[in-house]
Amino acid sequence: MMKTADLLALKSQHTETGLADAELSAYFAATPGWSQDGPRIVKTYQFKNYYETLAFINAIAYVIHAEDHHPELVVTYNRCVIRFDTHTVNDGKGGISVNDFICAAKVDAIFEQSFS
């Protein structure tokens, strides 16, 4: 069974292979709070104020850049919605890959360590 620690130990790599529907439940179990939104995974983070929201964005920027896997971010005063997908899978149509869950776990770790 996949665990959060397993994902944290991995590094995103170029892939053209998405996860099959049957594989997704194990990855979602390792990344609590994330859900599927069509061909992507999504989670909303809540903050006390705009300063905390922006501090979170800055904190995750380095990790996201190091993983070379950039999410869609929707930022408001006290909230940040993050959506990960992998545009290279499914013959370029996009979808969900292990890279999305690796980054989700790393973003969660930053939130838990510094913002919860």
Short mmCIF file of N, CA and C in Angstrom, two decimals:
data_model
loop_
_atom_site.label_atom_id
_atom_site.label_comp_id
_atom_site.label_asym_id
_atom_site.label_seq_id
_atom_site.Cartn_x
_atom_site.Cartn_y
_atom_site.Cartn_z
N MET A 1 0.84 -1.19 0.00
CA MET A 1 0.00 0.00 0.00
C MET A 1 0.89 1.25 0.00
N MET A 2 0.54 2.20 -0.81
CA MET A 2 1.29 3.45 -0.92
C MET A 2 1.11 4.27 0.35
N LYS A 3 2.21 4.86 0.82
CA LYS A 3 2.17 5.73 2.00
C LYS A 3 2.71 7.10 1.61
N THR A 4 2.34 8.09 2.41
CA THR A 4 2.81 9.45 2.16
C THR A 4 4.33 9.50 2.14
N ALA A 5 4.97 8.80 3.07
CA ALA A 5 6.44 8.79 3.13
C ALA A 5 7.04 8.25 1.83
N ASP A 6 6.38 7.29 1.20
CA ASP A 6 6.86 6.76 -0.08
C ASP A 6 6.86 7.86 -1.14
N LEU A 7 5.79 8.64 -1.19
CA LEU A 7 5.71 9.72 -2.17
C LEU A 7 6.72 10.81 -1.90
N LEU A 8 6.93 11.12 -0.62
CA LEU A 8 7.89 12.17 -0.26
C LEU A 8 9.32 11.80 -0.66
N ALA A 9 9.61 10.52 -0.74
CA ALA A 9 10.95 10.05 -1.09
C ALA A 9 11.20 10.05 -2.60
N LEU A 10 10.15 10.21 -3.39
CA LEU A 10 10.27 10.15 -4.84
C LEU A 10 10.53 11.52 -5.44
N LYS A 11 11.03 11.52 -6.67
CA LYS A 11 11.26 12.74 -7.45
C LYS A 11 10.46 12.62 -8.74
N SER A 12 9.79 13.68 -9.12
CA SER A 12 9.03 13.66 -10.38
C SER A 12 9.96 13.43 -11.56
N GLN A 13 9.48 12.64 -12.51
CA GLN A 13 10.24 12.36 -13.72
C GLN A 13 9.31 12.45 -14.92
N HIS A 14 9.87 12.78 -16.07
CA HIS A 14 9.05 12.86 -17.28
C HIS A 14 8.33 11.53 -17.48
N THR A 15 7.05 11.61 -17.76
CA THR A 15 6.28 10.40 -18.01
C THR A 15 5.21 10.67 -19.05
N GLU A 16 4.91 9.66 -19.81
CA GLU A 16 3.80 9.72 -20.76
C GLU A 16 2.72 8.73 -20.37
N THR A 17 2.90 8.12 -19.18
CA THR A 17 1.97 7.11 -18.70
C THR A 17 1.16 7.65 -17.54
N GLY A 18 -0.14 7.74 -17.72
CA GLY A 18 -1.02 8.17 -16.65
C GLY A 18 -1.39 6.99 -15.76
N LEU A 19 -1.98 7.30 -14.63
CA LEU A 19 -2.44 6.25 -13.72
C LEU A 19 -3.81 5.75 -14.17
N ALA A 20 -4.01 4.45 -14.07
CA ALA A 20 -5.31 3.86 -14.37
C ALA A 20 -6.26 4.15 -13.21
N ASP A 21 -7.54 4.17 -13.51
CA ASP A 21 -8.54 4.43 -12.46
C ASP A 21 -8.36 3.49 -11.27
N ALA A 22 -8.01 2.25 -11.52
CA ALA A 22 -7.84 1.27 -10.44
C ALA A 22 -6.67 1.62 -9.52
N GLU A 23 -5.69 2.36 -10.02
CA GLU A 23 -4.52 2.74 -9.22
C GLU A 23 -4.76 3.98 -8.37
N LEU A 24 -5.71 4.79 -8.74
CA LEU A 24 -5.89 6.09 -8.10
C LEU A 24 -6.22 6.00 -6.61
N SER A 25 -7.03 5.03 -6.20
CA SER A 25 -7.46 4.98 -4.80
C SER A 25 -6.27 4.84 -3.85
N ALA A 26 -5.25 4.08 -4.23
CA ALA A 26 -4.07 3.92 -3.37
C ALA A 26 -3.33 5.24 -3.22
N TYR A 27 -3.25 6.01 -4.28
CA TYR A 27 -2.57 7.31 -4.23
C TYR A 27 -3.39 8.34 -3.45
N PHE A 28 -4.70 8.32 -3.63
CA PHE A 28 -5.54 9.24 -2.85
C PHE A 28 -5.48 8.91 -1.36
N ALA A 29 -5.35 7.63 -1.02
CA ALA A 29 -5.24 7.24 0.39
C ALA A 29 -3.96 7.79 1.01
N ALA A 30 -2.92 7.95 0.21
CA ALA A 30 -1.63 8.46 0.70
C ALA A 30 -1.58 9.98 0.72
N THR A 31 -2.58 10.63 0.14
CA THR A 31 -2.62 12.10 0.09
C THR A 31 -4.01 12.58 0.53
N PRO A 32 -4.29 12.51 1.83
CA PRO A 32 -5.62 12.88 2.34
C PRO A 32 -5.99 14.32 1.97
N GLY A 33 -7.26 14.49 1.65
CA GLY A 33 -7.77 15.82 1.32
C GLY A 33 -7.74 16.15 -0.16
N TRP A 34 -6.98 15.39 -0.93
CA TRP A 34 -6.95 15.60 -2.37
C TRP A 34 -8.10 14.81 -3.00
N SER A 35 -8.66 15.34 -4.08
CA SER A 35 -9.74 14.64 -4.77
C SER A 35 -9.55 14.79 -6.27
N GLN A 36 -10.30 14.00 -6.99
CA GLN A 36 -10.20 14.05 -8.45
C GLN A 36 -11.19 15.07 -8.99
N ASP A 37 -10.72 15.86 -9.92
CA ASP A 37 -11.54 16.84 -10.63
C ASP A 37 -11.28 16.63 -12.11
N GLY A 38 -12.00 15.71 -12.70
CA GLY A 38 -11.75 15.36 -14.10
C GLY A 38 -10.36 14.77 -14.25
N PRO A 39 -9.54 15.30 -15.16
CA PRO A 39 -8.21 14.75 -15.40
C PRO A 39 -7.13 15.36 -14.51
N ARG A 40 -7.51 15.80 -13.32
CA ARG A 40 -6.53 16.41 -12.41
C ARG A 40 -6.90 16.11 -10.97
N ILE A 41 -5.96 16.41 -10.06
CA ILE A 41 -6.25 16.30 -8.63
C ILE A 41 -6.27 17.71 -8.05
N VAL A 42 -7.07 17.89 -7.01
CA VAL A 42 -7.29 19.24 -6.48
C VAL A 42 -7.41 19.22 -4.96
N LYS A 43 -6.94 20.30 -4.35
CA LYS A 43 -7.10 20.48 -2.91
C LYS A 43 -7.15 21.98 -2.62
N THR A 44 -7.96 22.35 -1.63
CA THR A 44 -8.07 23.74 -1.18
C THR A 44 -7.45 23.87 0.19
N TYR A 45 -6.59 24.86 0.33
CA TYR A 45 -5.93 25.17 1.60
C TYR A 45 -6.50 26.48 2.13
N GLN A 46 -6.80 26.51 3.42
CA GLN A 46 -7.33 27.71 4.08
C GLN A 46 -6.25 28.35 4.95
N PHE A 47 -6.26 29.70 5.00
CA PHE A 47 -5.28 30.46 5.77
C PHE A 47 -5.97 31.54 6.59
N LYS A 48 -5.23 32.14 7.51
CA LYS A 48 -5.78 33.19 8.36
C LYS A 48 -5.97 34.50 7.61
N ASN A 49 -5.08 34.77 6.65
CA ASN A 49 -5.11 36.05 5.95
C ASN A 49 -4.32 35.96 4.65
N TYR A 50 -4.29 37.07 3.93
CA TYR A 50 -3.61 37.10 2.64
C TYR A 50 -2.10 36.90 2.78
N TYR A 51 -1.52 37.45 3.83
CA TYR A 51 -0.08 37.28 4.06
C TYR A 51 0.27 35.79 4.17
N GLU A 52 -0.50 35.04 4.95
CA GLU A 52 -0.24 33.59 5.08
C GLU A 52 -0.42 32.88 3.75
N THR A 53 -1.44 33.27 3.01
CA THR A 53 -1.68 32.64 1.71
C THR A 53 -0.48 32.84 0.80
N LEU A 54 0.02 34.07 0.73
CA LEU A 54 1.18 34.34 -0.13
C LEU A 54 2.45 33.69 0.40
N ALA A 55 2.60 33.61 1.71
CA ALA A 55 3.76 32.92 2.29
C ALA A 55 3.76 31.45 1.90
N PHE A 56 2.58 30.84 1.87
CA PHE A 56 2.45 29.44 1.45
C PHE A 56 2.86 29.29 -0.01
N ILE A 57 2.37 30.18 -0.87
CA ILE A 57 2.73 30.13 -2.29
C ILE A 57 4.24 30.22 -2.45
N ASN A 58 4.86 31.14 -1.74
CA ASN A 58 6.32 31.27 -1.81
C ASN A 58 7.02 30.03 -1.28
N ALA A 59 6.49 29.44 -0.23
CA ALA A 59 7.11 28.25 0.35
C ALA A 59 7.06 27.06 -0.60
N ILE A 60 5.95 26.90 -1.32
CA ILE A 60 5.84 25.75 -2.22
C ILE A 60 6.52 25.99 -3.56
N ALA A 61 6.80 27.24 -3.90
CA ALA A 61 7.38 27.56 -5.21
C ALA A 61 8.69 26.83 -5.46
N TYR A 62 9.56 26.78 -4.47
CA TYR A 62 10.85 26.11 -4.66
C TYR A 62 10.66 24.62 -4.94
N VAL A 63 9.82 23.98 -4.15
CA VAL A 63 9.59 22.54 -4.30
C VAL A 63 8.97 22.24 -5.66
N ILE A 64 7.98 23.02 -6.03
CA ILE A 64 7.32 22.82 -7.32
C ILE A 64 8.31 22.99 -8.46
N HIS A 65 9.14 24.01 -8.37
CA HIS A 65 10.15 24.24 -9.41
C HIS A 65 11.16 23.10 -9.45
N ALA A 66 11.62 22.65 -8.28
CA ALA A 66 12.59 21.55 -8.22
C ALA A 66 12.01 20.26 -8.82
N GLU A 67 10.72 20.06 -8.65
CA GLU A 67 10.07 18.87 -9.22
C GLU A 67 9.74 19.05 -10.70
N ASP A 68 9.86 20.29 -11.20
CA ASP A 68 9.53 20.62 -12.59
C ASP A 68 8.12 20.14 -12.94
N HIS A 69 7.20 20.42 -12.01
CA HIS A 69 5.82 19.99 -12.19
C HIS A 69 4.93 21.09 -11.61
N HIS A 70 4.42 21.93 -12.48
CA HIS A 70 3.82 23.19 -12.06
C HIS A 70 2.30 23.10 -12.08
N PRO A 71 1.66 23.40 -10.95
CA PRO A 71 0.21 23.28 -10.85
C PRO A 71 -0.51 24.56 -11.30
N GLU A 72 -1.80 24.44 -11.40
CA GLU A 72 -2.66 25.61 -11.53
C GLU A 72 -2.96 26.08 -10.11
N LEU A 73 -2.78 27.36 -9.85
CA LEU A 73 -3.04 27.94 -8.53
C LEU A 73 -4.14 28.98 -8.66
N VAL A 74 -5.12 28.90 -7.76
CA VAL A 74 -6.15 29.93 -7.66
C VAL A 74 -6.00 30.52 -6.26
N VAL A 75 -5.63 31.80 -6.19
CA VAL A 75 -5.30 32.43 -4.92
C VAL A 75 -6.32 33.52 -4.61
N THR A 76 -6.87 33.46 -3.39
CA THR A 76 -7.74 34.52 -2.89
C THR A 76 -7.22 34.96 -1.53
N TYR A 77 -7.94 35.81 -0.86
CA TYR A 77 -7.48 36.41 0.39
C TYR A 77 -6.96 35.37 1.39
N ASN A 78 -7.74 34.34 1.66
CA ASN A 78 -7.35 33.36 2.68
C ASN A 78 -7.46 31.92 2.19
N ARG A 79 -7.28 31.75 0.89
CA ARG A 79 -7.46 30.42 0.33
C ARG A 79 -6.57 30.24 -0.89
N CYS A 80 -6.11 29.01 -1.07
CA CYS A 80 -5.37 28.65 -2.27
C CYS A 80 -5.87 27.30 -2.75
N VAL A 81 -6.33 27.26 -3.98
CA VAL A 81 -6.76 26.01 -4.60
C VAL A 81 -5.62 25.57 -5.52
N ILE A 82 -5.20 24.32 -5.36
CA ILE A 82 -4.11 23.78 -6.18
C ILE A 82 -4.65 22.62 -7.01
N ARG A 83 -4.35 22.66 -8.30
CA ARG A 83 -4.74 21.57 -9.21
C ARG A 83 -3.50 21.09 -9.93
N PHE A 84 -3.24 19.80 -9.80
CA PHE A 84 -2.13 19.17 -10.52
C PHE A 84 -2.69 18.26 -11.61
N ASP A 85 -2.04 18.28 -12.76
CA ASP A 85 -2.27 17.29 -13.80
C ASP A 85 -0.98 17.16 -14.58
N THR A 86 -0.92 16.15 -15.41
CA THR A 86 0.28 15.90 -16.21
C THR A 86 -0.11 15.97 -17.68
N HIS A 87 0.33 17.01 -18.36
CA HIS A 87 -0.11 17.24 -19.74
C HIS A 87 0.50 16.27 -20.75
N THR A 88 1.55 15.54 -20.36
CA THR A 88 2.22 14.65 -21.32
C THR A 88 1.61 13.25 -21.38
N VAL A 89 0.69 12.92 -20.48
CA VAL A 89 0.13 11.57 -20.47
C VAL A 89 -1.06 11.46 -21.41
N ASN A 90 -1.45 10.22 -21.67
CA ASN A 90 -2.62 9.93 -22.53
C ASN A 90 -2.48 10.58 -23.90
N ASP A 91 -1.33 10.32 -24.51
CA ASP A 91 -1.04 10.84 -25.86
C ASP A 91 -1.18 12.35 -25.95
N GLY A 92 -0.73 13.03 -24.89
CA GLY A 92 -0.75 14.49 -24.87
C GLY A 92 -2.09 15.11 -24.50
N LYS A 93 -3.08 14.28 -24.18
CA LYS A 93 -4.40 14.80 -23.80
C LYS A 93 -4.44 15.20 -22.33
N GLY A 94 -3.45 14.75 -21.57
CA GLY A 94 -3.39 15.07 -20.15
C GLY A 94 -4.12 14.06 -19.29
N GLY A 95 -3.79 14.11 -18.01
CA GLY A 95 -4.40 13.19 -17.06
C GLY A 95 -3.61 13.22 -15.77
N ILE A 96 -3.81 12.20 -14.97
CA ILE A 96 -3.19 12.12 -13.66
C ILE A 96 -2.04 11.11 -13.70
N SER A 97 -0.88 11.53 -13.18
CA SER A 97 0.27 10.63 -13.09
C SER A 97 0.78 10.59 -11.66
N VAL A 98 1.73 9.73 -11.42
CA VAL A 98 2.35 9.65 -10.09
C VAL A 98 3.00 10.99 -9.73
N ASN A 99 3.48 11.74 -10.71
CA ASN A 99 4.10 13.05 -10.44
C ASN A 99 3.14 13.99 -9.72
N ASP A 100 1.87 13.91 -10.05
CA ASP A 100 0.88 14.77 -9.40
C ASP A 100 0.80 14.45 -7.90
N PHE A 101 0.84 13.18 -7.57
CA PHE A 101 0.76 12.78 -6.17
C PHE A 101 2.06 13.03 -5.41
N ILE A 102 3.19 12.91 -6.09
CA ILE A 102 4.48 13.26 -5.46
C ILE A 102 4.44 14.72 -5.03
N CYS A 103 4.03 15.58 -5.94
CA CYS A 103 3.98 17.02 -5.63
C CYS A 103 2.90 17.32 -4.60
N ALA A 104 1.77 16.64 -4.67
CA ALA A 104 0.71 16.85 -3.68
C ALA A 104 1.23 16.53 -2.28
N ALA A 105 1.94 15.42 -2.14
CA ALA A 105 2.48 15.03 -0.83
C ALA A 105 3.48 16.06 -0.33
N LYS A 106 4.30 16.58 -1.22
CA LYS A 106 5.32 17.56 -0.81
C LYS A 106 4.68 18.91 -0.44
N VAL A 107 3.65 19.31 -1.15
CA VAL A 107 2.93 20.54 -0.81
C VAL A 107 2.23 20.36 0.54
N ASP A 108 1.60 19.20 0.75
CA ASP A 108 0.96 18.92 2.04
C ASP A 108 1.96 18.99 3.19
N ALA A 109 3.15 18.45 2.98
CA ALA A 109 4.17 18.44 4.03
C ALA A 109 4.56 19.87 4.42
N ILE A 110 4.68 20.74 3.44
CA ILE A 110 4.99 22.15 3.72
C ILE A 110 3.85 22.79 4.50
N PHE A 111 2.63 22.54 4.08
CA PHE A 111 1.48 23.11 4.79
C PHE A 111 1.44 22.63 6.24
N GLU A 112 1.59 21.32 6.44
CA GLU A 112 1.52 20.76 7.79
C GLU A 112 2.64 21.29 8.68
N GLN A 113 3.81 21.43 8.12
CA GLN A 113 4.97 21.87 8.90
C GLN A 113 4.90 23.35 9.26
N SER A 114 4.37 24.16 8.38
CA SER A 114 4.48 25.61 8.57
C SER A 114 3.17 26.38 8.71
N PHE A 115 2.05 25.78 8.32
CA PHE A 115 0.82 26.57 8.24
C PHE A 115 -0.38 25.97 8.95
N SER A 116 -0.24 24.83 9.57
CA SER A 116 -1.42 24.24 10.23
C SER A 116 -1.35 24.37 11.73
#
